[in-house]
Short mmCIF file of C-alpha atoms and ligand atoms in Angstrom, two decimals:
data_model
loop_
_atom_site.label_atom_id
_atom_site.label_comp_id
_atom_site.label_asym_id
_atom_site.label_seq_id
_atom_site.Cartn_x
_atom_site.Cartn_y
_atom_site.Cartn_z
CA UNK A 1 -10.56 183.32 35.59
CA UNK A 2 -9.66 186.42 34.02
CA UNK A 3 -6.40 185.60 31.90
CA UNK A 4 -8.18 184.26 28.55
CA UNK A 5 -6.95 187.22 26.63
CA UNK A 6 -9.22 188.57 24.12
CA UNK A 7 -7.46 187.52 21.17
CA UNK A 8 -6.89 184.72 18.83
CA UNK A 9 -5.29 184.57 15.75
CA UNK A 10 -6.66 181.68 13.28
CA UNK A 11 -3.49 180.11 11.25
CA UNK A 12 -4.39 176.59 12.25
CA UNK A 13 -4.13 175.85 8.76
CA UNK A 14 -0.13 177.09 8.17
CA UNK A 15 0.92 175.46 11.24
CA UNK A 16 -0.92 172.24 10.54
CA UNK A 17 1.04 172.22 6.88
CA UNK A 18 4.10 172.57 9.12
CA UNK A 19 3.73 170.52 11.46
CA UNK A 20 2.86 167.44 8.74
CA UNK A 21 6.49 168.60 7.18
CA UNK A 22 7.86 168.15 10.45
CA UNK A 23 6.33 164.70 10.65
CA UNK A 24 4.05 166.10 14.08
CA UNK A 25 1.24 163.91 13.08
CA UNK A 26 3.09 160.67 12.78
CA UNK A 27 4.06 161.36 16.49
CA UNK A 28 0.85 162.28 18.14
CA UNK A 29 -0.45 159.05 16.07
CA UNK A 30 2.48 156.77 18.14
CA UNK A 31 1.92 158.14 21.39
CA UNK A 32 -0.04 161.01 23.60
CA UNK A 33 2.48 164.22 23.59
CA UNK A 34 3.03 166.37 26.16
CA UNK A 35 2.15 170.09 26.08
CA UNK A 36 3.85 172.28 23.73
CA UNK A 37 4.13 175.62 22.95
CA UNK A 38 4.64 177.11 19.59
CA UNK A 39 5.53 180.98 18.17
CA UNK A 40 3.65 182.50 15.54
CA UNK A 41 4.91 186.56 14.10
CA UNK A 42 1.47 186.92 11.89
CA UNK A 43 -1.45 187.47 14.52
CA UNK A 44 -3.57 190.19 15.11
CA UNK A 45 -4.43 191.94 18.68
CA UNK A 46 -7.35 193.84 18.33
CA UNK A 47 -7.65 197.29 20.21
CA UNK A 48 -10.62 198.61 22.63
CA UNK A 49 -10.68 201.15 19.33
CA UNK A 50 -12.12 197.27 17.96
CA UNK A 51 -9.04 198.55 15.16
CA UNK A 52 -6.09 195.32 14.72
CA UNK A 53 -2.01 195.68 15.51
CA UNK A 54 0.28 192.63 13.95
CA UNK A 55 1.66 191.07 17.11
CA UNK A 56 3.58 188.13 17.19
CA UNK A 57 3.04 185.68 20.63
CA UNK A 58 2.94 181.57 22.22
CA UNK A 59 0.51 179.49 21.85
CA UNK A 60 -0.48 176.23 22.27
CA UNK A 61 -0.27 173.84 19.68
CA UNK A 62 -3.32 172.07 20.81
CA UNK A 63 -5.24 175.33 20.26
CA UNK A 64 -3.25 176.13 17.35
CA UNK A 65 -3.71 179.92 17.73
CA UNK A 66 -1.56 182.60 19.83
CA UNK A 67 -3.19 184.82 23.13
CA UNK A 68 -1.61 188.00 24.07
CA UNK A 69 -0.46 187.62 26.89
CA UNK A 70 0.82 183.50 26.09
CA UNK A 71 -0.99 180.79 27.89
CA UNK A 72 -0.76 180.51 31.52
CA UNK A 73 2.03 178.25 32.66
CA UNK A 74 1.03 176.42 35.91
CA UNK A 75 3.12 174.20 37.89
CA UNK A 76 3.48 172.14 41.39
CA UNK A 77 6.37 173.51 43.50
CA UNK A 78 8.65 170.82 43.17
CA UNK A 79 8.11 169.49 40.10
CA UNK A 80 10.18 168.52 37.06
CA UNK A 81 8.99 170.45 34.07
CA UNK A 82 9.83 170.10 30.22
CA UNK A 83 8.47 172.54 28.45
CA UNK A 84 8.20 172.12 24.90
CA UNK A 85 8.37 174.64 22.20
CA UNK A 86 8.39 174.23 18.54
CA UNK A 87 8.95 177.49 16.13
CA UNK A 88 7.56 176.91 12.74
CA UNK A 89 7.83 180.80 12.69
CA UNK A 90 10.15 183.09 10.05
CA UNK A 91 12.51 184.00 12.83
CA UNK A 92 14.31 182.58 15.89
CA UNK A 93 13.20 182.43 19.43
CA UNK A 94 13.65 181.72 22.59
CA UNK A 95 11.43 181.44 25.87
CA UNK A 96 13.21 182.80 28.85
CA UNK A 97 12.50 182.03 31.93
CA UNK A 98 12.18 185.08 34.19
CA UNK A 99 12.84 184.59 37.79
CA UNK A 100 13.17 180.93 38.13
CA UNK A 101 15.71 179.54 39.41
CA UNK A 102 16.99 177.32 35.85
CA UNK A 103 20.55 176.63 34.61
CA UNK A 104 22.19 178.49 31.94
CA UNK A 105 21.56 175.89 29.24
CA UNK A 106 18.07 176.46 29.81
CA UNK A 107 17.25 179.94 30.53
CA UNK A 108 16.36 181.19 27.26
CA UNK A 109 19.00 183.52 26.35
CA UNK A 110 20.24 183.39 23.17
CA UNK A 111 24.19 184.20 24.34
CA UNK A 112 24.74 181.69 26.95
CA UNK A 113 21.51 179.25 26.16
CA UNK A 114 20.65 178.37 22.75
CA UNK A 115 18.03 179.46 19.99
CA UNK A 116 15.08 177.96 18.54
CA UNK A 117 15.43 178.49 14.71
CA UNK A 118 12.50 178.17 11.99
CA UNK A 119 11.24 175.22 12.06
CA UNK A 120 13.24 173.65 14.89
CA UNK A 121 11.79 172.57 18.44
CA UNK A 122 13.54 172.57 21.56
CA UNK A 123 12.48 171.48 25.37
CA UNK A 124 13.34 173.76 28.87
CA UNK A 125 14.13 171.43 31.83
CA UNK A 126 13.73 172.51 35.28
CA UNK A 127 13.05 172.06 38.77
CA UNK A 128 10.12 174.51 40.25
CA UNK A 129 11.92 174.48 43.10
CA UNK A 130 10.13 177.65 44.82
CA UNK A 131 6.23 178.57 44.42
CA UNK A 132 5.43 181.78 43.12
CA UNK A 133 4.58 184.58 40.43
CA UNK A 134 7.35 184.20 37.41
CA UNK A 135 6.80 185.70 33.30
CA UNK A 136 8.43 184.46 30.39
CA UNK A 137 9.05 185.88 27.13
CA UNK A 138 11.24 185.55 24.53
CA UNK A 139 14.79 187.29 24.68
CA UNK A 140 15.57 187.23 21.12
CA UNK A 141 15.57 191.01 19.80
CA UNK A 142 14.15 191.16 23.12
CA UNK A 143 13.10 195.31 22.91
CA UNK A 144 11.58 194.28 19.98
CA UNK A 145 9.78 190.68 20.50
CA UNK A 146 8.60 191.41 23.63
CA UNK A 147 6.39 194.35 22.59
CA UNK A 148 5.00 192.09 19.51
CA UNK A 149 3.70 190.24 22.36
CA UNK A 150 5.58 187.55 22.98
CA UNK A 151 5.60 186.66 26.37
CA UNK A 152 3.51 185.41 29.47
CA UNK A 153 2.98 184.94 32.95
CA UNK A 154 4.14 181.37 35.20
CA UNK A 155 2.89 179.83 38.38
CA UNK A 156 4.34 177.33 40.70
CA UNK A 157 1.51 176.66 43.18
CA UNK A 158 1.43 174.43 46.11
CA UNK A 159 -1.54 171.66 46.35
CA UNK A 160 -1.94 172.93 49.57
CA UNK A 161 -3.16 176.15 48.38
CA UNK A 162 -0.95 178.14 50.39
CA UNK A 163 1.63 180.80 48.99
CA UNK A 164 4.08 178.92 50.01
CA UNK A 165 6.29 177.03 52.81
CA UNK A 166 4.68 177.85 55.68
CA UNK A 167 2.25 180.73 54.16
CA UNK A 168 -0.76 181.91 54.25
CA UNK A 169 -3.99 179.86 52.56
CA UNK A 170 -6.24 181.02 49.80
CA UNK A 171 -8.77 180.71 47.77
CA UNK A 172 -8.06 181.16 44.52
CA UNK A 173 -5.62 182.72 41.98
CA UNK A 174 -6.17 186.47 40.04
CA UNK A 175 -3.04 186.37 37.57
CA UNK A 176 -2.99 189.76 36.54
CA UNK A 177 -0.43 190.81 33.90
CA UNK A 178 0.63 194.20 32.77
CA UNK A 179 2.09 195.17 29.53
CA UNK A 180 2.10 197.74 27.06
CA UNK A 181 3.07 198.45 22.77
CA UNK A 182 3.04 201.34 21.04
CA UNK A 183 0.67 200.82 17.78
CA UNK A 184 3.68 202.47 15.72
CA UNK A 185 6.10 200.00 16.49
CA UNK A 186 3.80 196.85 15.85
CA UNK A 187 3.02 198.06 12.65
CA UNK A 188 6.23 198.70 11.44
CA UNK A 189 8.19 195.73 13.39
CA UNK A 190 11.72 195.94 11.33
CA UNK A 191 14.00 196.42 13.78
CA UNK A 192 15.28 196.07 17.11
CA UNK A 193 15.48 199.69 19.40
CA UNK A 194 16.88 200.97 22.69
CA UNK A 195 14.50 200.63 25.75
CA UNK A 196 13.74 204.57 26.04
CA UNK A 197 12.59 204.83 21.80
CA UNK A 198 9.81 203.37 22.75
CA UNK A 199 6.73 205.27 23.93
CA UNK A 200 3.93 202.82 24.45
CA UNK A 201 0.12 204.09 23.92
CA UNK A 202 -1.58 201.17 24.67
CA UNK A 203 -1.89 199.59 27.90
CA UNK A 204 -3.00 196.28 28.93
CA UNK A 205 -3.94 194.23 31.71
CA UNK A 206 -3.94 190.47 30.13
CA UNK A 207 -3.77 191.51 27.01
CA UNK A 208 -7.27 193.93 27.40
CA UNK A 209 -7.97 197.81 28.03
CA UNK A 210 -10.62 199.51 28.47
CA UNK A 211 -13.96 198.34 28.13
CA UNK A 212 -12.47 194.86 27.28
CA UNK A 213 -11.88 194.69 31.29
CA UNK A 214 -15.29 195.22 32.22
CA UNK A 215 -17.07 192.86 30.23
CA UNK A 216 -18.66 190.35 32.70
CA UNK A 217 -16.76 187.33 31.99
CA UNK A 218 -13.44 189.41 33.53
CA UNK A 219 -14.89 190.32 36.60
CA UNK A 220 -13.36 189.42 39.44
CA UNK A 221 -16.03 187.54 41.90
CA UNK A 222 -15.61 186.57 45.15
CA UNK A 223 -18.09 185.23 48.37
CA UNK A 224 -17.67 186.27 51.99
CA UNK A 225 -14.63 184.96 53.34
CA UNK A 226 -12.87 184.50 50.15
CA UNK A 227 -8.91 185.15 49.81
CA UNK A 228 -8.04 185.58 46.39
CA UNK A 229 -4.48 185.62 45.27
CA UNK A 230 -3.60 188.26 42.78
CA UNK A 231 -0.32 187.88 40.86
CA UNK A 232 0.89 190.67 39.45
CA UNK A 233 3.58 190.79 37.02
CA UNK A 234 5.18 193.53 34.84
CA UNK A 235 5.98 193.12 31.06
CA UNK A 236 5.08 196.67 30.04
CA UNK A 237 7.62 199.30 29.38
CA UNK A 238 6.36 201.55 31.99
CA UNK A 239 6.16 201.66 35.93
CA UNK A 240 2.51 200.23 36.46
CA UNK A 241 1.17 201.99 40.00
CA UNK A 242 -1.53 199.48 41.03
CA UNK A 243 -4.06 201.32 43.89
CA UNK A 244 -5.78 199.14 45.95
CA UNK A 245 -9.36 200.56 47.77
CA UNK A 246 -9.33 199.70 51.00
CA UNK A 247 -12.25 197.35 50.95
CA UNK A 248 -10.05 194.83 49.61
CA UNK A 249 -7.65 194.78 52.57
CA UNK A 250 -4.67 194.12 50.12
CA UNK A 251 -1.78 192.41 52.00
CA UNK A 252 1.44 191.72 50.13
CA UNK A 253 3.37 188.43 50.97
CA UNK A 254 5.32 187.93 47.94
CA UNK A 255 7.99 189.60 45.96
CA UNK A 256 9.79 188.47 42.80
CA UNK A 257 9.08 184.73 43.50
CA UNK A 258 10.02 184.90 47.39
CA UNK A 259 8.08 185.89 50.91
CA UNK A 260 8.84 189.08 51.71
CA UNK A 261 10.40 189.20 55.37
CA UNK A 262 7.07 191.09 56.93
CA UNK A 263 4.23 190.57 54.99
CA UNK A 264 2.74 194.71 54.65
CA UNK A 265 -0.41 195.99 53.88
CA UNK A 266 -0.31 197.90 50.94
CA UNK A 267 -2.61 201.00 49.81
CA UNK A 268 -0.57 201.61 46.30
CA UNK A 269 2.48 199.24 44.86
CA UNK A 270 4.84 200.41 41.91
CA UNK A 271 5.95 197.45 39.79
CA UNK A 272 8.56 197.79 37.39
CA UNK A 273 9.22 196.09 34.40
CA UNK A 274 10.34 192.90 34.98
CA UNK A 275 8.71 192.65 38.52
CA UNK A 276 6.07 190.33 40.22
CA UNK A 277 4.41 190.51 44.04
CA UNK A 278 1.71 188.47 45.12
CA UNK A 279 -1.34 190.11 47.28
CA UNK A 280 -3.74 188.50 49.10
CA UNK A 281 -7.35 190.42 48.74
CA UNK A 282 -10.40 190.10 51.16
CA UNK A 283 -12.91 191.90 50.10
CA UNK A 284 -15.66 193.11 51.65
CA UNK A 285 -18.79 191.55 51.63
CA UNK A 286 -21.20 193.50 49.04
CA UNK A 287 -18.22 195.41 47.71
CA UNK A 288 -18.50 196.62 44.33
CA UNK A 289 -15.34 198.23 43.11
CA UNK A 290 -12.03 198.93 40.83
CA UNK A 291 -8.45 197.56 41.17
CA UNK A 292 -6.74 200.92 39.47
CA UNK A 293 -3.87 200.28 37.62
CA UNK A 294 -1.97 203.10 36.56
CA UNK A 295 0.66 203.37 33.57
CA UNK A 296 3.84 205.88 34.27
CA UNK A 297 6.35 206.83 30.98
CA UNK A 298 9.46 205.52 32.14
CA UNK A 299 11.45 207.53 30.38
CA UNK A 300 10.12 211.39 31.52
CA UNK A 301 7.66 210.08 34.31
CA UNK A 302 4.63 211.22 32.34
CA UNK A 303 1.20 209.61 34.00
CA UNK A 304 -0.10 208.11 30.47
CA UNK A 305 -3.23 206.06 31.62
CA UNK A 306 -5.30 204.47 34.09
CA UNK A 307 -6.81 200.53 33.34
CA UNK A 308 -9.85 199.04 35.72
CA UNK A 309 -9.62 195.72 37.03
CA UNK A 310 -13.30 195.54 38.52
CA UNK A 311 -14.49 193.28 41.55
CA UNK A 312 -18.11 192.40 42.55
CA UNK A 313 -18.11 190.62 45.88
CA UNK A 314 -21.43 188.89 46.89
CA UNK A 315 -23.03 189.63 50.52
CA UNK A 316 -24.11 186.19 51.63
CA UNK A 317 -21.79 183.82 48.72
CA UNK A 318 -25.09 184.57 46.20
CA UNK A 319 -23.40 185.83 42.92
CA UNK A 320 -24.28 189.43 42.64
CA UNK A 321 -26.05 188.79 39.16
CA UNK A 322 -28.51 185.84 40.39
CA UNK A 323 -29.57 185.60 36.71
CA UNK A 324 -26.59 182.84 37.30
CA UNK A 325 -29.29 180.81 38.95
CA UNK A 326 -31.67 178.72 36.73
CA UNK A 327 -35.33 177.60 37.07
CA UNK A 328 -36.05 173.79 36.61
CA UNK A 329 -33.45 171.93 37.61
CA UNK A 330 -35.37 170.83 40.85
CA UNK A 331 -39.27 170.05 40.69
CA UNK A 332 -42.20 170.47 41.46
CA UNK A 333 -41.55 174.28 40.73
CA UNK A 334 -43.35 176.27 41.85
CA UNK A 335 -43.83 173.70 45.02
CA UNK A 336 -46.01 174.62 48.07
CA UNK A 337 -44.89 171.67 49.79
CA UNK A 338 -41.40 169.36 49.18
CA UNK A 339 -38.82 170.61 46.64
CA UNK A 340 -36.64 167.86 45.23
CA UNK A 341 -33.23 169.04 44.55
CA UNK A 342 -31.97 167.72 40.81
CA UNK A 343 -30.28 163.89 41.10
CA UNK A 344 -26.55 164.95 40.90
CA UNK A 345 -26.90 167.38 44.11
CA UNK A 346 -28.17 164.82 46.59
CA UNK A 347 -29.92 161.28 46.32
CA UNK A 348 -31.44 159.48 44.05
CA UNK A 349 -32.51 155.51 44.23
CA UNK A 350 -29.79 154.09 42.50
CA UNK A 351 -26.95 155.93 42.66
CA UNK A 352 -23.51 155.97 44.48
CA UNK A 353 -23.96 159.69 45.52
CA UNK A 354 -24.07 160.18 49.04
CA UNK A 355 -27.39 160.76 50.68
CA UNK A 356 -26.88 163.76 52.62
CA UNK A 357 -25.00 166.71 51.66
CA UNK A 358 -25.37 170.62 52.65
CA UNK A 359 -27.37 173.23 50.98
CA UNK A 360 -27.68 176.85 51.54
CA UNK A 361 -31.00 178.66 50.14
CA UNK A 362 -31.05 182.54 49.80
CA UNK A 363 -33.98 184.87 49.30
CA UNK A 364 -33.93 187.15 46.80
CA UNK A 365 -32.71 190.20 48.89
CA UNK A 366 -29.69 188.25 49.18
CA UNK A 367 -30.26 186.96 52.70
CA UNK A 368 -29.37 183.35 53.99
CA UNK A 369 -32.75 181.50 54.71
CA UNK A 370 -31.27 178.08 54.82
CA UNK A 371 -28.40 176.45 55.68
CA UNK A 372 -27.97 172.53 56.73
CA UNK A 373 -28.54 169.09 55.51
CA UNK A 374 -30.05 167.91 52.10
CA UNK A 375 -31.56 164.57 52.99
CA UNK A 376 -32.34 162.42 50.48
CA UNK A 377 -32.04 165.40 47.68
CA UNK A 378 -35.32 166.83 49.53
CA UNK A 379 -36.25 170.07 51.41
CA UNK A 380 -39.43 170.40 53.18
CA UNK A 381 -40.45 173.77 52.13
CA UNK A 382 -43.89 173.85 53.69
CA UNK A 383 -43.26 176.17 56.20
CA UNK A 384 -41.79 178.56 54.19
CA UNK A 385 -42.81 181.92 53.46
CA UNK A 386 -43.91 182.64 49.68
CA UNK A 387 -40.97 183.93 47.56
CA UNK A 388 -38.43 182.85 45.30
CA UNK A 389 -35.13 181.71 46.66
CA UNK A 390 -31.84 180.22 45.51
CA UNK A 391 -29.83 177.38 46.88
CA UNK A 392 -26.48 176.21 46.27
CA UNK A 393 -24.97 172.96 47.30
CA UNK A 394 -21.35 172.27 46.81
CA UNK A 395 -20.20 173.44 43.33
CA UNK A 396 -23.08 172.94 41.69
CA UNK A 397 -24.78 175.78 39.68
CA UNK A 398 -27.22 177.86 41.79
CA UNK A 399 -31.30 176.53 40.99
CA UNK A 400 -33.81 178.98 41.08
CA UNK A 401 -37.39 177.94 42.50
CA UNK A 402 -40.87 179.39 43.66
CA UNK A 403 -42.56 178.60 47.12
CA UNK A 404 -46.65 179.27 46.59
CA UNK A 405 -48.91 178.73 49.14
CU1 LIG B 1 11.14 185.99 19.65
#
C-alpha cells in the first residue's frame, strides 16, 4: 500500500551487461528463477527539496532498479526461504538478517557469515519460524552502507491473517519504515564513521518526507470495521517517537518479532534504531487524520523533525474521494427503472459466475441505501428516490449511476 518508495534509479542497462557476463540469461532461458535481489552504489534518492543524494540500495533484478527503502520481503510463517542476492556492484555486501531467528552461516555478517564480493551471488537459507515485523540491511561498513540506503523491511505473515499463534485478526498490513541520512555524508560516501559523527537531516518514512507522504497514492484508507496492521521498524539513526491520535485506538501486540506479554494501548511509542512493534489501528469511522512521527538526535536529544503519515477513513466503506467510482460500467445510465450491474459483478447468460452475489449502494452523502442480494446482475431501482448513488460488490471497483424519474 504505502511502501513503493518514491525512487528508482534506471541502470537496467549496466546490470543487464553484467548479468550476460555472468551468463544470467542463459539461466533464465533453461528454467524460471526464483526471486533475487541485487545491490547497486550509483542511484539517486531524490529529496522533498525535488534536489538528488547518491544512495546506494536492493533491488530486484526483475525490476532492475533499486527503492529506498529495498523491496518488501514477505513470507509464510513456517516457510523455507532462499533468498537470492547477486552483487554486480564495486564493493562487497552482505544482507543481514535482523531479528530472525537464522544460523550464523547465514546471518549476513561479514565476521562470522560470509561476503558477497563484485560480481559474485550468494543465497540466505532459513526457516521463518515466527511471524512478525523484521529489517534487513547490509552489515558491511555497516555506519556507512546503511545510511546510503541499503536496507529494508521483512514480513512473516500467517495465511490466517492473524499476528500470530493464537493472535488477534486483521485486515491488512501498513509497513511503515523509518530511516534517516544526512545529505553530507551521501555525497561524500568515502569512508566508514562512528555511530554519533553522524547527524542526519533528512528523515524518512519509506523512503519519503514531507509532501512526498501526502500525495494520495500514500494515504492510508480504511472502511468501518477495518484493523490495519502497522509495522513499524527503525533504520534511522535517531529515536523515532511515533504519536498516535486517539481515533485510531492504537493497540500494540508485537515487539521485536514476538507478542508482547499484555497487549497495551499506546498513545506515543519510542522506537530505537534497530527496533520493530506491530500496532493494530481502528479507526474511526469518518476520521481524517495524521500518524506523527517524530525524529529525536540521538546523540544530544535534540527534537530535529516531525513526518505525517496521513489516514482518511470512510463513514459507511465509500472511499472518501468517490471520484474512485466510475460512470458506465452498468447500463441503462441514467435508468428510471432496472440497472444492470456490469457482467463480471453478477450474471450474465453464459457464464460460470454465480448468479447471486451482494451489493451495497450508497448515496452521495455517504449513507448506505442498499445492502443485499444482486440477482441475476440486476437491481430494481424503480422505487428509488432520484439521485446518484454508488454500489460496490465484492472487490470490484465502485460504479457510479443516475436514478431519473
Ligand atoms: Cu553494503
Amino acid at each position: 500500500m504505502i511502501m513503493a518508495g518514491n525512487f528508482q534509479s534506471v541502470r537496467r542497462f549496466a546490470l543487464a551487461i553484467f548479468l550476460l557476463g555472468s551468463g544470467f540469461f542463459v539461466q533464465l532461458h533453461a528454467q524460471a528463477l526464483p526471486p533475487q535481489l541485487f545491490s547497486e552504489m550509483d542511484g539517486l534518492h531524490f529529496l522533498d527539496d525535488g534536489s538528488a543524494v547518491p544512495m546506494w540500495g536492493y533491488g530486484w533484478v526483475t525490476d532492475g532498479f533499486i527503492t529506498l527503502p529495498g523491496p518488501l520481503l514477505t513470507y509464510n510463517e513456517g516457510q523455507s526461504v532462499d533468498l537470492n542476492f547477486t552483487n554486480p556492484s564495486p564493493e562487497s555486501h552482505t544482507i543481514h538478517l535482523h531479528g530472525l531467528d537464522v544460523d550464523q552461516a547465514n546471518d549476513g555478517v561479514p565476521t562470522t557469515s560470509f561476503l558477497v564480493p563484485t560480481g559474485g551471488s550468494a543465497t540466505y537459507s532459513f526457516a521463518a519460524t515466527h511471524a512478525g515485523t523484521f529489517l534487513y540491511h547490509c552489515h558491511v561498513t555497516t555506519t556507512l552502507h546503511l545510511t546510503m540506503g541499503m536496507y529494508g523491511m521483512i514480513l512473516v505473515k500467517r495465511p490466517d491473517q492473524t499476528l500470530f499463534s493464537g493472535g488477534p485478526h486483521y485486515d491488512e498490513d501498513v509497513p511503515l519504515l523509518f530511516s534517516d541520512l544526512e545529505v553530507e555524508t551521501n555525497l561524500n560516501s568515502v569512508q566508514s564513521f562512528p555511530f554519533h559523527d553522524i547527524r542526519p537531516d533528512v528523515f524518512m518514512v519509506n523512503g519519503m518526507e514531507g509532501s512526498q507522504l501526502a500525495a494520495p497514492e500514500q494515504v492510508v484508507h480504511s472502511a468501518p470495521g477495518d484493523t490495519l496492521a502497522l509495522r513499524l521498524g527503525s533504520m534511522a539513526y535517531s529515536r523515532v517517537r511515533c504519536h498516535f491520535p486517539a481515533e485510531l485506538h492504537a493497540t500494540c501486540f508485537m515487539s521485536d518479532g514476538r507478542s508482547v506479554p499484555e497487549p497495551f494501548g499506546v498513545d506515543s511509542l519510542d522506537i530505537w534504531p534497530g527496533e520493530r512493534f506491530t500496532v493494530l489501528v481502528a479507526p474511526d469511522p469518518g476520521w481524517t487524520g495524521t500518524l506523527a512521527c517524530e525524529f529525536w538526535n540521538m546523540v544530544d536529544h535534540v527534537y530535529e523533525d516531525t513526518e505525517m503519515v496521513h489516514f482518511e477513513s470512510s463513514l459507511t466503506g465509500v472511499p472518501t474521494t468517490l471520484a474512485g467510482a466510475r460512470d458506465g460500467q452498468g447500463f441503462p445510465n441514467p435508468t428510471n427503472s432496472t440497472y444492470n450491474f456490469p457482467p463480471v459483478w453478477g450474471a450474465s447468460a453464459g457464464s460460470n459466475v454465480p448468479l447471486e452475489k451482494s451489493v451495497t449502494v450508497w448515496d452521495l452523502q455517504g449513507r448506505e441505501y442498499y445492502s443485499g442480494p444482486l440477482s441475476d446482475g440486476r437491481l430494481d431501482v424503480s422505487q428509488w428516490p432520484a439521485g446518484t448513488y454508488v454500489a460496490r460488490c465484492g472487490s470490484w471497483p465502485h460504479t457510479r449511476f443516475s436514478v431519473i424519474h
